[in-house]
Coordinates of C-alpha atoms in Angstrom, one line a residue:
M77 CA -220.9 -186.7 29.9
L78 CA -224.4 -185.4 29.0
S79 CA -226.0 -187.6 31.6
Y80 CA -224.2 -186.0 34.3
F81 CA -225.5 -182.4 33.6
R82 CA -229.2 -184.0 32.9
Q83 CA -229.7 -183.9 36.6
N84 CA -231.3 -180.8 38.2
D85 CA -228.8 -181.1 41.3
P86 CA -227.0 -178.1 42.5
F87 CA -223.9 -180.3 43.1
R88 CA -223.6 -180.3 39.1
I89 CA -222.2 -176.8 39.4
F90 CA -218.9 -178.3 40.3
G91 CA -218.8 -180.1 36.9
L92 CA -219.1 -176.5 35.5
I93 CA -216.1 -175.4 37.6
V94 CA -214.0 -178.4 36.2
L95 CA -215.0 -177.5 32.8
L96 CA -213.6 -173.7 33.0
F97 CA -210.6 -174.9 35.0
L98 CA -209.7 -177.7 32.3
T99 CA -210.2 -175.4 29.4
R100 CA -208.0 -172.6 30.6
L101 CA -205.5 -174.9 32.2
F102 CA -204.6 -176.7 29.1
F103 CA -204.5 -173.9 27.0
F104 CA -202.5 -172.0 29.3
L105 CA -200.0 -174.8 29.5
A106 CA -200.0 -175.5 25.7
V107 CA -199.9 -171.8 24.4
G108 CA -198.8 -169.8 27.4
T109 CA -200.5 -166.7 28.7
E110 CA -198.1 -164.4 26.4
A111 CA -199.8 -165.7 23.3
T112 CA -203.0 -164.1 24.2
F113 CA -202.8 -161.9 27.2
D114 CA -200.2 -159.6 25.7
Q115 CA -203.3 -158.3 23.6
I116 CA -204.7 -156.8 26.9
K117 CA -203.1 -153.4 27.3
L118 CA -204.5 -151.9 30.3
N119 CA -204.2 -148.3 30.2
G120 CA -205.9 -147.7 33.3
I121 CA -209.5 -147.8 31.8
E122 CA -210.1 -150.5 29.2
T123 CA -208.6 -153.1 26.9
Y124 CA -208.0 -152.8 23.3
F125 CA -210.6 -155.0 22.1
N126 CA -213.2 -153.5 24.3
E127 CA -214.0 -150.4 22.1
G128 CA -217.7 -150.4 23.3
A129 CA -216.4 -150.3 26.9
G130 CA -219.0 -148.2 29.1
P131 CA -218.0 -145.9 32.0
L132 CA -218.7 -148.6 34.8
F133 CA -216.3 -150.8 32.9
Q134 CA -213.7 -148.3 32.6
L135 CA -214.0 -147.2 36.2
L136 CA -213.7 -151.1 37.1
S137 CA -210.7 -151.5 35.0
A138 CA -208.9 -148.5 36.5
G139 CA -209.9 -149.4 40.2
L140 CA -208.7 -153.0 40.0
S141 CA -206.0 -152.7 37.5
F142 CA -203.4 -154.2 39.9
I143 CA -205.6 -157.4 39.7
L144 CA -206.6 -157.4 36.0
S145 CA -203.1 -156.8 35.0
N146 CA -202.1 -160.3 36.3
A147 CA -203.3 -162.8 33.6
Y148 CA -204.2 -165.4 36.1
L149 CA -206.2 -163.2 38.3
N150 CA -207.8 -161.7 35.3
A151 CA -208.8 -165.2 34.1
S152 CA -209.9 -166.2 37.6
F153 CA -212.2 -163.3 37.8
A154 CA -213.5 -163.9 34.2
A155 CA -214.3 -167.5 35.0
L156 CA -216.3 -166.5 38.1
I157 CA -218.5 -164.1 36.0
I158 CA -218.8 -166.8 33.4
L159 CA -220.0 -169.3 36.1
W160 CA -222.5 -166.5 37.3
N161 CA -223.8 -166.0 33.7
A162 CA -224.2 -169.8 33.3
T163 CA -226.2 -169.9 36.6
L164 CA -228.4 -167.2 35.4
L165 CA -229.3 -168.5 32.2
N166 CA -230.1 -171.9 33.9
A167 CA -232.4 -170.2 36.4
L168 CA -234.1 -168.3 33.5
L169 CA -235.0 -171.4 31.9
I170 CA -235.8 -173.4 34.9
R171 CA -238.3 -170.6 36.3
N172 CA -240.2 -170.6 32.9
S173 CA -240.3 -174.3 32.5
A174 CA -238.5 -174.0 29.1
F175 CA -238.0 -177.9 28.9
E176 CA -239.8 -180.8 30.2
D177 CA -236.9 -181.8 32.3
N178 CA -234.9 -179.3 34.4
S179 CA -231.1 -179.7 34.0
F180 CA -227.8 -178.0 34.0
I181 CA -227.2 -178.7 30.3
P182 CA -227.8 -175.0 29.4
S183 CA -225.2 -173.9 31.9
A184 CA -222.7 -176.6 30.7
L185 CA -223.0 -175.5 26.9
Y186 CA -222.7 -171.9 27.9
V187 CA -219.5 -172.7 29.7
I188 CA -218.2 -175.0 26.9
L189 CA -219.4 -172.6 23.9
I190 CA -217.7 -169.4 25.5
S191 CA -214.6 -171.2 25.8
F192 CA -213.9 -171.3 22.0
N193 CA -211.8 -168.4 22.1
S194 CA -209.1 -166.9 24.4
D195 CA -210.7 -163.7 24.2
N196 CA -213.3 -164.9 26.5
F197 CA -210.8 -166.2 29.0
F198 CA -210.1 -162.6 30.3
L199 CA -212.5 -160.0 31.7
T200 CA -214.2 -157.9 29.0
S201 CA -216.9 -155.3 28.8
Q202 CA -219.3 -157.7 27.1
L203 CA -218.8 -160.3 29.6
L204 CA -220.0 -158.0 32.5
G205 CA -222.6 -156.5 30.6
T206 CA -224.2 -159.9 29.7
S207 CA -224.6 -160.4 33.4
F208 CA -227.2 -157.6 33.6
L209 CA -228.8 -158.5 30.2
L210 CA -229.4 -162.1 31.7
I211 CA -231.1 -160.5 34.8
A212 CA -233.0 -158.2 32.4
F213 CA -234.2 -161.3 30.5
L214 CA -235.3 -162.7 33.8
F215 CA -237.5 -159.7 34.5
L216 CA -238.8 -159.6 30.8
H217 CA -239.9 -163.4 30.9
Q218 CA -241.7 -162.6 34.1
H219 CA -243.7 -159.9 32.5
L220 CA -244.4 -162.0 29.4
R221 CA -245.6 -164.6 31.6
F222 CA -247.7 -162.7 34.1
R223 CA -248.3 -159.2 32.8
N224 CA -249.2 -157.6 36.0
S225 CA -246.4 -155.8 37.4
D226 CA -245.0 -152.3 36.8
E227 CA -242.0 -153.1 38.8
K228 CA -240.6 -155.6 36.5
I229 CA -241.0 -153.2 33.4
L230 CA -238.9 -150.7 35.4
S231 CA -236.5 -153.5 36.4
I232 CA -236.2 -154.3 32.6
G233 CA -235.0 -150.9 31.8
S234 CA -232.7 -150.3 34.9
T235 CA -230.8 -153.6 34.2
L236 CA -230.7 -152.9 30.6
A237 CA -229.1 -149.5 31.2
L238 CA -226.6 -151.1 33.7
A239 CA -225.8 -153.5 30.9
S240 CA -224.9 -150.6 28.6
L241 CA -223.0 -148.9 31.3
F242 CA -220.4 -151.7 31.0
H243 CA -220.9 -152.3 27.3
I244 CA -222.5 -149.5 25.5
P245 CA -223.7 -151.3 22.3
Y246 CA -226.0 -153.5 24.5
I247 CA -228.3 -150.5 24.8
W248 CA -229.4 -151.3 21.1
L249 CA -231.3 -154.2 22.9
L250 CA -233.8 -151.9 23.8
V251 CA -235.2 -152.2 20.2
L252 CA -235.3 -156.1 20.9
I253 CA -237.3 -155.7 24.1
L254 CA -239.6 -153.1 22.2
I255 CA -240.3 -155.7 19.6
L256 CA -240.9 -158.3 22.3
F257 CA -243.3 -156.3 24.2
L258 CA -245.2 -155.4 20.9
F259 CA -245.4 -158.8 19.7
Y260 CA -245.9 -161.0 22.9
S261 CA -247.1 -158.9 25.8
G262 CA -249.8 -156.7 24.6
T263 CA -249.0 -154.3 27.4
V264 CA -250.4 -150.9 28.0
G265 CA -248.8 -147.7 26.6
R266 CA -247.9 -146.5 30.1
R267 CA -245.7 -149.4 30.8
Y268 CA -243.5 -148.3 27.4
L269 CA -243.1 -145.2 29.4
L270 CA -242.0 -146.9 32.5
L271 CA -239.4 -149.0 30.5
F272 CA -237.9 -145.8 29.1
W273 CA -238.0 -144.2 32.7
G274 CA -236.0 -147.0 34.3
L275 CA -233.4 -146.8 31.4
A276 CA -233.1 -143.0 31.7
M277 CA -233.2 -143.1 35.5
V278 CA -229.9 -145.3 35.6
L279 CA -228.2 -143.5 33.1
L280 CA -228.8 -139.9 34.6
L281 CA -227.6 -141.4 38.1
A282 CA -224.4 -142.5 36.4
W283 CA -224.0 -139.2 34.4
L284 CA -224.3 -136.9 37.6
P285 CA -220.7 -137.8 38.7
F286 CA -219.3 -136.8 35.7
L287 CA -221.4 -133.6 35.5
Y288 CA -219.9 -132.7 38.7
L289 CA -216.5 -133.4 37.5
E290 CA -217.3 -131.0 34.6
K291 CA -217.0 -133.9 32.2
G292 CA -220.8 -134.5 31.4
S293 CA -220.1 -134.1 27.8
D294 CA -217.5 -136.6 27.9
F295 CA -220.0 -139.2 29.3
W296 CA -222.5 -138.7 26.4
G297 CA -219.6 -138.5 23.9
L298 CA -218.7 -141.9 25.1
F299 CA -222.0 -143.3 24.5
Y300 CA -222.3 -141.8 21.1
K301 CA -218.9 -143.2 20.1
G302 CA -220.0 -146.7 21.5
L303 CA -223.3 -146.7 19.7
S304 CA -222.4 -145.3 16.2
T305 CA -219.0 -147.2 15.6
F306 CA -220.1 -150.2 13.1
Q307 CA -217.5 -152.5 11.7
F308 CA -217.6 -155.3 9.4
N309 CA -214.7 -157.6 8.9
S310 CA -215.6 -160.4 6.4
T311 CA -212.4 -162.5 7.2
W312 CA -212.8 -162.4 10.9
L313 CA -216.6 -163.2 10.5
I314 CA -215.7 -166.2 8.4
N315 CA -213.3 -167.4 11.3
I316 CA -216.1 -167.0 14.0
G317 CA -218.5 -168.9 11.8
I318 CA -216.0 -171.8 11.4
A319 CA -215.6 -171.9 15.0
L320 CA -219.1 -171.9 15.9
A321 CA -220.4 -173.9 12.8
L322 CA -221.8 -176.9 14.5
P323 CA -223.6 -175.1 17.3
L324 CA -225.1 -172.5 14.8
L325 CA -226.3 -175.0 12.3
I326 CA -228.0 -177.1 15.1
S327 CA -229.6 -174.1 16.5
L328 CA -230.8 -173.0 13.2
K329 CA -232.5 -176.3 12.6
T330 CA -233.8 -176.4 16.0
S331 CA -235.2 -172.8 15.8
A332 CA -237.0 -173.7 12.5
S333 CA -238.3 -176.9 13.6
N334 CA -241.8 -177.3 15.2
L335 CA -243.0 -173.7 14.4
A336 CA -246.3 -174.6 15.3
G337 CA -245.2 -175.5 18.8
M338 CA -246.9 -178.9 19.0
G339 CA -246.3 -180.8 22.2
M340 CA -245.1 -177.6 23.8
T341 CA -246.9 -175.3 26.4
N342 CA -247.8 -171.7 25.6
L343 CA -245.1 -170.5 27.9
Q344 CA -242.5 -172.9 26.1
I345 CA -243.3 -171.4 22.7
T346 CA -243.2 -168.0 24.1
V347 CA -239.5 -168.9 25.4
K348 CA -238.4 -170.3 22.2
R349 CA -239.5 -167.2 20.2
V350 CA -237.7 -164.9 22.6
F351 CA -234.4 -166.8 22.2
T352 CA -235.1 -166.7 18.5
W353 CA -235.0 -162.9 18.7
I354 CA -232.1 -163.0 21.0
G355 CA -230.1 -165.2 18.7
L356 CA -231.0 -162.8 15.7
F357 CA -229.9 -159.6 17.6
G358 CA -226.7 -161.7 18.8
I359 CA -225.9 -162.4 15.0
L360 CA -226.3 -158.6 14.3
H361 CA -224.2 -157.7 17.2
V362 CA -221.4 -160.0 16.0
L363 CA -221.7 -158.7 12.4
F364 CA -221.7 -154.8 13.3
L365 CA -220.6 -154.2 16.7
S366 CA -217.9 -156.7 17.4
G367 CA -214.8 -154.7 17.4
N368 CA -213.3 -158.0 15.9
S369 CA -213.3 -159.7 19.3
A370 CA -214.9 -163.1 20.0
S371 CA -216.1 -161.7 23.3
S372 CA -218.8 -160.2 21.2
T373 CA -220.4 -163.7 20.8
N374 CA -221.5 -163.6 24.5
L375 CA -225.2 -162.8 23.6
L376 CA -225.1 -165.2 20.7
I377 CA -223.9 -167.9 22.9
V378 CA -226.8 -167.3 25.2
S379 CA -229.3 -168.3 22.5
L380 CA -227.0 -171.1 21.0
S381 CA -227.0 -172.6 24.4
Y382 CA -230.8 -172.7 24.6
F383 CA -231.3 -174.2 21.2
L384 CA -228.7 -176.8 21.7
T385 CA -230.1 -177.9 25.0
E386 CA -233.5 -178.4 23.2
H387 CA -232.1 -180.2 20.3
L388 CA -230.2 -182.6 23.0
L389 CA -233.3 -183.2 25.1
N390 CA -235.5 -184.0 22.0
T391 CA -232.8 -186.4 20.6
K392 CA -234.7 -189.6 21.3
K393 CA -231.5 -191.8 21.1
K394 CA -229.4 -190.9 24.0
W395 CA -226.1 -192.1 22.3
M396 CA -226.7 -189.8 19.6
A397 CA -227.4 -186.8 22.0
E398 CA -224.2 -187.9 24.0
L399 CA -222.2 -188.2 20.8
T400 CA -223.6 -184.8 19.9
F401 CA -222.4 -183.1 23.1
S402 CA -219.0 -184.5 22.9
L403 CA -218.4 -183.4 19.4
V404 CA -219.4 -179.9 20.5
I405 CA -216.7 -180.1 23.2
L406 CA -214.3 -181.5 20.8
L407 CA -214.8 -179.1 18.2
I408 CA -214.6 -175.9 20.8
F409 CA -211.3 -177.5 22.0
V410 CA -209.9 -177.7 18.5
M411 CA -210.8 -174.3 17.6
L412 CA -209.5 -173.0 20.8
Y413 CA -205.9 -174.6 20.2
V414 CA -205.8 -173.7 16.4
E415 CA -207.1 -170.0 17.2
P416 CA -203.5 -168.6 17.1
L417 CA -203.3 -169.8 13.5
Y418 CA -206.0 -167.8 12.2

């Protein structure tokens, strides 16, 4: 199966669609939608496991409640977003020549890993916010590569703001972007101001309708609540750790290996360092801002997909790479079906 996704062929996207369809079909047939979808209590604005849902997600949930209240339509809509995110991740890595060979393996791994829990089968604020984060990362890598465009800086701030308008805790990734600017771009101070201006401009534009409706304070109160609600559930975190144990172990091994970047271009080294930071912030997000929902692993899974791909492509024995890929799929399916037990 791994050899199928090794080819950089647009038709491989049909394989991603098949993966999405099979995971959901078998799960719905075996468990039934009631075992998972009854968790989703649409009250017109948000679901119970999206405690950090931003105003745009609430508006979308209210406007499309007639669609999102149907389990199958909701799952189909979420599957399209997952497919879009997988495509964005693949485009990011190909444009930056992250690997010697371009392939659809990162997309396939993203689709597989995100299917480890039924929370990710339905639309969440994290899922929609991740789309804009990936676009922000696209602009970020372009800036780190060329370092000559103010437009890219402004776009990073704007897309990060859009991500936080869907999932408020994502605004904490401003710290990540500032760290990456400081360590890897050497950009001038004026561009830091552009970053903040891009972020503030979008948030202010989103705030204006609330101000007109005399609910401006509610808008900022919602943001404050989303940013200051920290949770740490050790039992739930152990379950997540078990579910993603193999991808996490492989990713930690891959990120720690070849620290000198021997055999890698400067661009590939930068990409690897950026995804290491993304993985770190993904872990922190799961630890403290998860709301005890598996959908909070979206950011972490982006990083895991990169490091798993690097491991598989650098494995000299093809049969070993195929075996690892198949084992990841098998374990994800196992954790998906035993999930109601824990």
